[in-house]
PDB file of C-alpha atoms in Angstrom:
ATOM      1  CA  MET A   1     -41.716  64.288 -63.759  1.00  0.00           C
ATOM      2  CA  LEU A   2     -42.761  64.297 -67.409  1.00  0.00           C
ATOM      3  CA  ILE A   3     -44.160  61.202 -69.045  1.00  0.00           C
ATOM      4  CA  PRO A   4     -44.895  61.011 -72.780  1.00  0.00           C
ATOM      5  CA  TYR A   5     -48.389  61.995 -73.888  1.00  0.00           C
ATOM      6  CA  SER A   6     -48.959  58.545 -75.414  1.00  0.00           C
ATOM      7  CA  THR A   7     -48.101  56.935 -72.065  1.00  0.00           C
ATOM      8  CA  SER A   8     -50.613  59.201 -70.316  1.00  0.00           C
ATOM      9  CA  ASP A   9     -53.245  58.070 -72.829  1.00  0.00           C
ATOM     10  CA  VAL A  10     -52.467  54.409 -72.095  1.00  0.00           C
ATOM     11  CA  LEU A  11     -52.641  54.999 -68.337  1.00  0.00           C
ATOM     12  CA  CYS A  12     -56.047  56.695 -68.717  1.00  0.00           C
ATOM     13  CA  ARG A  13     -57.351  54.009 -71.096  1.00  0.00           C
ATOM     14  CA  PHE A  14     -56.443  51.213 -68.688  1.00  0.00           C
ATOM     15  CA  ASP A  15     -57.052  53.146 -65.419  1.00  0.00           C
ATOM     16  CA  HIS A  16     -53.350  52.945 -64.471  1.00  0.00           C
ATOM     17  CA  PHE A  17     -53.714  49.146 -64.928  1.00  0.00           C
ATOM     18  CA  ASN A  18     -55.823  48.981 -61.773  1.00  0.00           C
ATOM     19  CA  ASP A  19     -56.962  45.384 -61.038  1.00  0.00           C
ATOM     20  CA  SER A  20     -54.881  43.979 -63.911  1.00  0.00           C
ATOM     21  CA  VAL A  21     -53.818  40.349 -63.680  1.00  0.00           C
ATOM     22  CA  LEU A  22     -50.136  39.565 -64.122  1.00  0.00           C
ATOM     23  CA  GLY A  23     -49.738  36.946 -66.839  1.00  0.00           C
ATOM     24  CA  ALA A  24     -46.009  36.663 -67.512  1.00  0.00           C
ATOM     25  CA  ILE A  25     -42.643  38.152 -66.662  1.00  0.00           C
ATOM     26  CA  SER A  26     -39.507  37.514 -68.701  1.00  0.00           C
ATOM     27  CA  VAL A  27     -36.013  38.818 -68.061  1.00  0.00           C
ATOM     28  CA  ASP A  28     -33.646  38.450 -71.027  1.00  0.00           C
ATOM     29  CA  TYR A  29     -29.924  38.914 -70.483  1.00  0.00           C
ATOM     30  CA  ALA A  30     -28.885  37.313 -73.786  1.00  0.00           C
ATOM     31  CA  GLU A  31     -26.595  39.453 -75.962  1.00  0.00           C
ATOM     32  CA  ARG A  32     -27.269  42.579 -73.913  1.00  0.00           C
ATOM     33  CA  THR A  33     -25.272  44.571 -71.431  1.00  0.00           C
ATOM     34  CA  LEU A  34     -28.460  45.420 -69.531  1.00  0.00           C
ATOM     35  CA  PRO A  35     -31.521  43.144 -69.378  1.00  0.00           C
ATOM     36  CA  HIS A  36     -34.702  43.487 -71.403  1.00  0.00           C
ATOM     37  CA  ILE A  37     -37.810  42.768 -69.313  1.00  0.00           C
ATOM     38  CA  GLN A  38     -41.311  42.044 -70.619  1.00  0.00           C
ATOM     39  CA  ILE A  39     -44.439  41.976 -68.492  1.00  0.00           C
ATOM     40  CA  THR A  40     -47.802  40.810 -69.815  1.00  0.00           C
ATOM     41  CA  LEU A  41     -50.972  41.973 -68.073  1.00  0.00           C
ATOM     42  CA  THR A  42     -54.649  41.250 -68.655  1.00  0.00           C
ATOM     43  CA  CYS A  43     -56.424  44.539 -68.064  1.00  0.00           C
ATOM     44  CA  GLN A  44     -59.782  46.283 -68.392  1.00  0.00           C
ATOM     45  CA  ASP A  45     -60.053  48.529 -71.478  1.00  0.00           C
ATOM     46  CA  ASP A  46     -62.019  51.644 -70.513  1.00  0.00           C
ATOM     47  CA  ASP A  47     -62.209  52.763 -74.175  1.00  0.00           C
ATOM     48  CA  ALA A  48     -64.269  49.714 -75.180  1.00  0.00           C
ATOM     49  CA  ASP A  49     -68.039  50.096 -75.647  1.00  0.00           C
ATOM     50  CA  GLU A  50     -68.713  47.222 -73.257  1.00  0.00           C
ATOM     51  CA  PRO A  51     -66.553  45.580 -70.563  1.00  0.00           C
ATOM     52  CA  THR A  52     -63.518  44.179 -72.363  1.00  0.00           C
ATOM     53  CA  TRP A  53     -60.327  42.608 -71.048  1.00  0.00           C
ATOM     54  CA  ARG A  54     -57.194  42.903 -73.155  1.00  0.00           C
ATOM     55  CA  SER A  55     -53.720  41.451 -73.029  1.00  0.00           C
ATOM     56  CA  CYS A  56     -51.174  44.273 -72.813  1.00  0.00           C
ATOM     57  CA  ARG A  57     -47.395  44.105 -72.699  1.00  0.00           C
ATOM     58  CA  ILE A  58     -44.907  46.463 -71.102  1.00  0.00           C
ATOM     59  CA  ASP A  59     -41.370  46.282 -72.530  1.00  0.00           C
ATOM     60  CA  PHE A  60     -38.460  47.582 -70.465  1.00  0.00           C
ATOM     61  CA  HIS A  61     -35.341  48.228 -72.551  1.00  0.00           C
ATOM     62  CA  ASN A  62     -31.977  48.415 -70.774  1.00  0.00           C
ATOM     63  CA  ALA A  63     -33.337  47.785 -67.294  1.00  0.00           C
ATOM     64  CA  ARG A  64     -31.058  49.594 -64.848  1.00  0.00           C
ATOM     65  CA  GLU A  65     -32.617  48.204 -61.692  1.00  0.00           C
ATOM     66  CA  PHE A  66     -35.561  46.108 -60.624  1.00  0.00           C
ATOM     67  CA  ARG A  67     -37.139  44.221 -57.762  1.00  0.00           C
ATOM     68  CA  ILE A  68     -39.748  41.533 -58.268  1.00  0.00           C
ATOM     69  CA  GLU A  69     -40.852  39.820 -55.070  1.00  0.00           C
ATOM     70  CA  GLN A  70     -43.295  36.891 -55.035  1.00  0.00           C
ATOM     71  CA  ARG A  71     -45.172  36.214 -51.825  1.00  0.00           C
ATOM     72  CA  THR A  72     -45.568  32.505 -51.020  1.00  0.00           C
ATOM     73  CA  LYS A  73     -49.265  32.894 -50.194  1.00  0.00           C
ATOM     74  CA  SER A  74     -50.114  34.209 -53.682  1.00  0.00           C
ATOM     75  CA  THR A  75     -51.965  32.128 -56.248  1.00  0.00           C
ATOM     76  CA  GLN A  76     -52.086  34.887 -58.842  1.00  0.00           C
ATOM     77  CA  SER A  77     -50.785  38.401 -58.918  1.00  0.00           C
ATOM     78  CA  VAL A  78     -53.219  41.263 -59.291  1.00  0.00           C
ATOM     79  CA  ILE A  79     -52.049  44.836 -59.689  1.00  0.00           C
ATOM     80  CA  SER A  80     -54.619  45.894 -57.099  1.00  0.00           C
ATOM     81  CA  PHE A  81     -54.244  49.669 -57.120  1.00  0.00           C
ATOM     82  CA  GLY A  82     -52.636  50.398 -60.485  1.00  0.00           C
ATOM     83  CA  ILE A  83     -49.107  51.431 -61.416  1.00  0.00           C
ATOM     84  CA  ALA A  84     -47.091  54.595 -60.863  1.00  0.00           C
ATOM     85  CA  ILE A  85     -44.559  56.036 -63.305  1.00  0.00           C
ATOM     86  CA  THR A  86     -41.692  58.279 -62.226  1.00  0.00           C
ATOM     87  CA  VAL A  87     -38.927  59.606 -64.485  1.00  0.00           C
ATOM     88  CA  GLU A  88     -35.588  60.700 -63.065  1.00  0.00           C
ATOM     89  CA  GLY A  89     -32.113  60.983 -64.566  1.00  0.00           C
ATOM     90  CA  GLY A  90     -33.186  59.494 -67.897  1.00  0.00           C
ATOM     91  CA  ILE A  91     -34.599  56.381 -66.211  1.00  0.00           C
ATOM     92  CA  THR A  92     -38.310  55.557 -66.249  1.00  0.00           C
ATOM     93  CA  PHE A  93     -39.389  53.805 -63.062  1.00  0.00           C
ATOM     94  CA  VAL A  94     -42.620  51.784 -63.069  1.00  0.00           C
ATOM     95  CA  ASP A  95     -43.967  50.801 -59.661  1.00  0.00           C
ATOM     96  CA  PHE A  96     -46.432  47.890 -59.735  1.00  0.00           C
ATOM     97  CA  ASP A  97     -46.967  48.046 -55.959  1.00  0.00           C
ATOM     98  CA  CYS A  98     -47.893  51.718 -55.491  1.00  0.00           C
ATOM     99  CA  LEU A  99     -51.105  51.103 -53.500  1.00  0.00           C
ATOM    100  CA  GLY A 100     -52.990  53.713 -55.519  1.00  0.00           C
ATOM    101  CA  ASP A 101     -50.404  56.464 -55.050  1.00  0.00           C
ATOM    102  CA  THR A 102     -49.627  57.180 -58.707  1.00  0.00           C
ATOM    103  CA  GLU A 103     -47.407  60.188 -57.890  1.00  0.00           C
ATOM    104  CA  ARG A 104     -44.292  58.623 -56.328  1.00  0.00           C
ATOM    105  CA  THR A 105     -40.728  59.741 -55.714  1.00  0.00           C
ATOM    106  CA  VAL A 106     -37.853  57.513 -56.791  1.00  0.00           C
ATOM    107  CA  GLU A 107     -37.173  56.755 -53.119  1.00  0.00           C
ATOM    108  CA  GLN A 108     -40.777  55.606 -52.670  1.00  0.00           C
ATOM    109  CA  VAL A 109     -40.558  53.468 -55.816  1.00  0.00           C
ATOM    110  CA  ARG A 110     -37.339  51.846 -54.609  1.00  0.00           C
ATOM    111  CA  SER A 111     -39.056  50.847 -51.361  1.00  0.00           C
ATOM    112  CA  SER A 112     -41.633  48.882 -53.384  1.00  0.00           C
ATOM    113  CA  ASP A 113     -41.644  45.074 -53.661  1.00  0.00           C
ATOM    114  CA  PHE A 114     -42.252  45.210 -57.431  1.00  0.00           C
ATOM    115  CA  TYR A 115     -40.700  47.892 -59.611  1.00  0.00           C
ATOM    116  CA  ILE A 116     -38.523  48.264 -62.706  1.00  0.00           C
ATOM    117  CA  GLY A 117     -36.339  51.193 -63.780  1.00  0.00           C
ATOM    118  CA  ALA A 118     -35.281  51.219 -67.438  1.00  0.00           C
ATOM    119  CA  GLU A 119     -33.856  53.541 -70.066  1.00  0.00           C
ATOM    120  CA  ARG A 120     -36.943  53.049 -72.253  1.00  0.00           C
ATOM    121  CA  VAL A 121     -40.416  51.711 -71.515  1.00  0.00           C
ATOM    122  CA  ASP A 122     -42.889  50.778 -74.258  1.00  0.00           C
ATOM    123  CA  PHE A 123     -46.562  49.978 -73.732  1.00  0.00           C
ATOM    124  CA  ILE A 124     -47.761  47.503 -76.374  1.00  0.00           C
ATOM    125  CA  VAL A 125     -51.559  47.608 -76.471  1.00  0.00           C
ATOM    126  CA  PRO A 126     -54.104  46.165 -78.910  1.00  0.00           C
TER     127      PRO A 126
END
């Protein structure tokens, strides 16, 4: 698995998005063969001089597969143990339910309750 250097920097800066709060999810099928998915997270910026929370967005272009499950007992969604990124066959898989295991196989990602696999993933950070 190889992930771009800039993505590694983002994962380090935001501690794999550990304890981030899920703000919004949008799935856009308009005028596309494959959906475009955007996820907005509020996350702790470890590069800041003092504790700072930032709004970050993850854009998934040409999403090939995804699963987003909402538990009825939830009042807000926290990415409790960070995210895992796995790349296979030209698809970048992001697992939001990795339970701290940031090195996952595609089979492990697919068993998750919250993951997205897309042709391109962009991290939009302040």
